Every structure is written in structure tokens, then in C-alpha cells.
Amino acid sequence: MVISNSYSVRSAQPEDVPGIAMLFAAYRQFYGLPSDNAQLVEFLHARMHAGDAHILLAVEKSVPVAFTQLYPGWCSLALARYFILYDLYVDQAHRRKGLGAQLLTAAAHWARGQGADRLELATGVNNKAAQALYRQLGWQRDHEYYYFNLPLVR
């Protein structure tokens, strides 16, 4: 999928992992988390090898500049597959060029092709820019359910 003369969006391949790891490190730092490159590479290879995640990349001249990662889930109530759009990151030098929107659109297209009935995501309550983008692209805030989590590791 071409999004401009200099950018394209495609599914990540194992050989893309070193470039994704660099973006992933910046993404984790954005959230105030440490980033060990070897650990990130191992995590990404494990997800790809197990097939339990799908990563879409925005690339410029074959260099990854943005990514989104989706994890599969199943809904017992809808008897359907869905995907959690867990990660979305655009390198700071490539922001404000529509790459986030293009990745979100590509993710929806890919998930439909997998037979999913929806995408879900969570974002920080203070991340107003992301919330505006999601609304602009047709995402709806859930007002029917509260989501809770139980930390198991401290």
C-alpha cells in the first residue's frame, strides 16, 4: 500500500526486526520505560515466530519510520475474532505527515481481511492528539463497559 511518493505501508518481516527494535525503543522511552535492544529484538522475533502478533510498518526508502502492532483476541459474546491495536508509534522526525492515520487505516483493512469484527485500543486519558485522530478515523469510545486490569508482576 503506497501512501506517498516517499512512504509505503507493509507487513513486517523477520528481517525488519532490527529497524522495528529501534522504533520500539523510542516508543518505550516515550512511556518512560527502559529499552534493552537485545531484549526488544528477542521479544519481536518471538512474537513473529509464534504468529501471535502482526506488525505493520511505514517505511521510507526501506527504513522503518513508524509501526503498529496488533494482537488477536476472541469475543465469546460476538462469537468473533477481533484484534487489539496495542502499539502505534511514529518516529518524531516523520510526524504530522499522516503516517499514524495510514497505519490505522491499513490495520483496519488487514484485520477485516482476517475476518475480524473489530479493532480495539486503549490510550492514555491525557493523549488528546491520539484521541482526536482516533475519532477522526471513526473510532468510538466505549461507554458500555469499564475495562479493568489486575497487575500480576510488581
Tab-separated table of N, CA, C and O in Angstrom, residues 80-122:
chain	number	residue	atom	x	y	z
A	80	ALA	N	-16.740	-14.035	17.669
A	80	ALA	CA	-15.948	-13.475	16.581
A	80	ALA	C	-14.528	-13.160	17.043
A	80	ALA	O	-14.265	-12.972	18.235
A	81	ARG	N	-13.667	-13.085	16.072
A	81	ARG	CA	-12.289	-12.682	16.287
A	81	ARG	C	-12.211	-11.155	16.253
A	81	ARG	O	-12.946	-10.492	15.525
A	82	TYR	N	-11.326	-10.600	17.045
A	82	TYR	CA	-11.033	-9.169	16.988
A	82	TYR	C	-9.528	-8.995	17.171
A	82	TYR	O	-8.815	-9.952	17.470
A	83	PHE	N	-9.038	-7.790	16.981
A	83	PHE	CA	-7.625	-7.503	17.199
A	83	PHE	C	-7.489	-6.308	18.119
A	83	PHE	O	-8.270	-5.360	18.043
A	84	ILE	N	-6.497	-6.386	18.994
A	84	ILE	CA	-6.144	-5.280	19.869
A	84	ILE	C	-4.995	-4.536	19.203
A	84	ILE	O	-3.939	-5.120	18.951
A	85	LEU	N	-5.223	-3.300	18.875
A	85	LEU	CA	-4.166	-2.454	18.336
A	85	LEU	C	-3.422	-1.923	19.555
A	85	LEU	O	-3.848	-0.971	20.194
A	86	TYR	N	-2.338	-2.588	19.892
A	86	TYR	CA	-1.677	-2.324	21.166
A	86	TYR	C	-0.625	-1.233	21.076
A	86	TYR	O	-0.449	-0.465	22.014
A	87	ASP	N	0.089	-1.176	19.980
A	87	ASP	CA	1.184	-0.223	19.838
A	87	ASP	C	1.013	0.580	18.556
A	87	ASP	O	0.661	0.021	17.511
A	88	LEU	N	1.284	1.855	18.637
A	88	LEU	CA	1.319	2.722	17.465
A	88	LEU	C	2.365	3.784	17.753
A	88	LEU	O	2.268	4.494	18.762
A	89	TYR	N	3.362	3.884	16.877
A	89	TYR	CA	4.424	4.852	17.101
A	89	TYR	C	4.943	5.367	15.770
A	89	TYR	O	5.174	4.593	14.838
A	90	VAL	N	5.127	6.680	15.698
A	90	VAL	CA	5.714	7.334	14.534
A	90	VAL	C	6.967	8.064	15.004
A	90	VAL	O	6.905	8.853	15.965
A	91	ASP	N	8.082	7.800	14.345
A	91	ASP	CA	9.329	8.479	14.658
A	91	ASP	C	9.105	9.986	14.630
A	91	ASP	O	8.416	10.516	13.749
A	92	GLN	N	9.695	10.687	15.596
A	92	GLN	CA	9.439	12.114	15.757
A	92	GLN	C	9.720	12.920	14.483
A	92	GLN	O	8.986	13.840	14.149
A	93	ALA	N	10.736	12.553	13.739
A	93	ALA	CA	11.086	13.291	12.514
A	93	ALA	C	10.068	13.089	11.391
A	93	ALA	O	10.085	13.818	10.403
A	94	HIS	N	9.163	12.117	11.550
A	94	HIS	CA	8.198	11.785	10.494
A	94	HIS	C	6.757	12.056	10.913
A	94	HIS	O	5.822	11.651	10.218
A	95	ARG	N	6.581	12.738	12.023
A	95	ARG	CA	5.230	13.048	12.497
A	95	ARG	C	4.608	14.174	11.687
A	95	ARG	O	5.284	14.910	10.988
A	96	ARG	N	3.291	14.276	11.804
A	96	ARG	CA	2.484	15.307	11.130
A	96	ARG	C	2.490	15.122	9.611
A	96	ARG	O	2.311	16.072	8.863
A	97	LYS	N	2.681	13.873	9.165
A	97	LYS	CA	2.675	13.568	7.732
A	97	LYS	C	1.595	12.554	7.381
A	97	LYS	O	1.567	12.031	6.284
A	98	GLY	N	0.735	12.246	8.345
A	98	GLY	CA	-0.364	11.324	8.101
A	98	GLY	C	-0.020	9.854	8.269
A	98	GLY	O	-0.837	8.990	7.949
A	99	LEU	N	1.167	9.548	8.794
A	99	LEU	CA	1.564	8.140	8.908
A	99	LEU	C	0.741	7.382	9.947
A	99	LEU	O	0.400	6.217	9.737
A	100	GLY	N	0.410	8.033	11.053
A	100	GLY	CA	-0.428	7.366	12.059
A	100	GLY	C	-1.775	6.992	11.476
A	100	GLY	O	-2.259	5.869	11.651
A	101	ALA	N	-2.384	7.918	10.762
A	101	ALA	CA	-3.679	7.642	10.136
A	101	ALA	C	-3.550	6.528	9.102
A	101	ALA	O	-4.433	5.663	9.009
A	102	GLN	N	-2.490	6.539	8.342
A	102	GLN	CA	-2.301	5.497	7.329
A	102	GLN	C	-2.105	4.132	7.969
A	102	GLN	O	-2.621	3.128	7.480
A	103	LEU	N	-1.369	4.076	9.064
A	103	LEU	CA	-1.194	2.799	9.763
A	103	LEU	C	-2.509	2.311	10.354
A	103	LEU	O	-2.822	1.114	10.292
A	104	LEU	N	-3.294	3.206	10.928
A	104	LEU	CA	-4.591	2.817	11.474
A	104	LEU	C	-5.520	2.305	10.377
A	104	LEU	O	-6.231	1.308	10.561
A	105	THR	N	-5.524	2.968	9.238
A	105	THR	CA	-6.346	2.540	8.105
A	105	THR	C	-5.876	1.185	7.581
A	105	THR	O	-6.698	0.301	7.302
A	106	ALA	N	-4.572	1.021	7.465
A	106	ALA	CA	-4.018	-0.262	6.999
A	106	ALA	C	-4.331	-1.375	7.993
A	106	ALA	O	-4.626	-2.507	7.595
A	107	ALA	N	-4.285	-1.076	9.287
A	107	ALA	CA	-4.602	-2.078	10.309
A	107	ALA	C	-6.054	-2.531	10.188
A	107	ALA	O	-6.350	-3.726	10.275
A	108	ALA	N	-6.966	-1.584	9.977
A	108	ALA	CA	-8.380	-1.935	9.819
A	108	ALA	C	-8.574	-2.792	8.569
A	108	ALA	O	-9.304	-3.795	8.604
A	109	HIS	N	-7.934	-2.423	7.503
A	109	HIS	CA	-8.034	-3.194	6.254
A	109	HIS	C	-7.486	-4.611	6.456
A	109	HIS	O	-8.125	-5.601	6.057
A	110	TRP	N	-6.326	-4.720	7.079
A	110	TRP	CA	-5.720	-6.033	7.313
A	110	TRP	C	-6.616	-6.893	8.218
A	110	TRP	O	-6.852	-8.063	7.931
A	111	ALA	N	-7.127	-6.306	9.313
A	111	ALA	CA	-7.955	-7.060	10.260
A	111	ALA	C	-9.247	-7.542	9.603
A	111	ALA	O	-9.682	-8.673	9.841
A	112	ARG	N	-9.864	-6.698	8.759
A	112	ARG	CA	-11.055	-7.143	8.017
A	112	ARG	C	-10.722	-8.358	7.170
A	112	ARG	O	-11.509	-9.298	7.088
A	113	GLY	N	-9.564	-8.325	6.542
A	113	GLY	CA	-9.129	-9.451	5.716
A	113	GLY	C	-8.890	-10.716	6.509
A	113	GLY	O	-8.901	-11.821	5.958
A	114	GLN	N	-8.689	-10.587	7.804
A	114	GLN	CA	-8.506	-11.747	8.692
A	114	GLN	C	-9.836	-12.233	9.278
A	114	GLN	O	-9.861	-13.144	10.093
A	115	GLY	N	-10.933	-11.582	8.882
A	115	GLY	CA	-12.256	-11.972	9.378
A	115	GLY	C	-12.616	-11.370	10.721
A	115	GLY	O	-13.587	-11.808	11.352
A	116	ALA	N	-11.878	-10.380	11.172
A	116	ALA	CA	-12.166	-9.765	12.471
A	116	ALA	C	-13.404	-8.878	12.387
A	116	ALA	O	-13.681	-8.290	11.343
A	117	ASP	N	-14.126	-8.801	13.507
A	117	ASP	CA	-15.307	-7.940	13.510
A	117	ASP	C	-15.021	-6.552	14.060
A	117	ASP	O	-15.842	-5.653	13.929
A	118	ARG	N	-13.823	-6.359	14.673
A	118	ARG	CA	-13.491	-5.031	15.183
A	118	ARG	C	-12.025	-4.963	15.587
A	118	ARG	O	-11.353	-5.973	15.723
A	119	LEU	N	-11.583	-3.726	15.793
A	119	LEU	CA	-10.299	-3.428	16.421
A	119	LEU	C	-10.599	-2.737	17.743
A	119	LEU	O	-11.596	-2.021	17.861
A	120	GLU	N	-9.740	-2.946	18.718
A	120	GLU	CA	-9.845	-2.252	19.994
A	120	GLU	C	-8.492	-1.645	20.314
A	120	GLU	O	-7.462	-2.153	19.884
A	121	LEU	N	-8.512	-0.558	21.060
A	121	LEU	CA	-7.273	0.023	21.555
A	121	LEU	C	-7.547	0.760	22.843
A	121	LEU	O	-8.694	1.061	23.172
A	122	ALA	N	-6.498	1.032	23.561
A	122	ALA	CA	-6.569	1.873	24.755
A	122	ALA	C	-5.508	2.948	24.588
A	122	ALA	O	-4.470	2.722	23.973
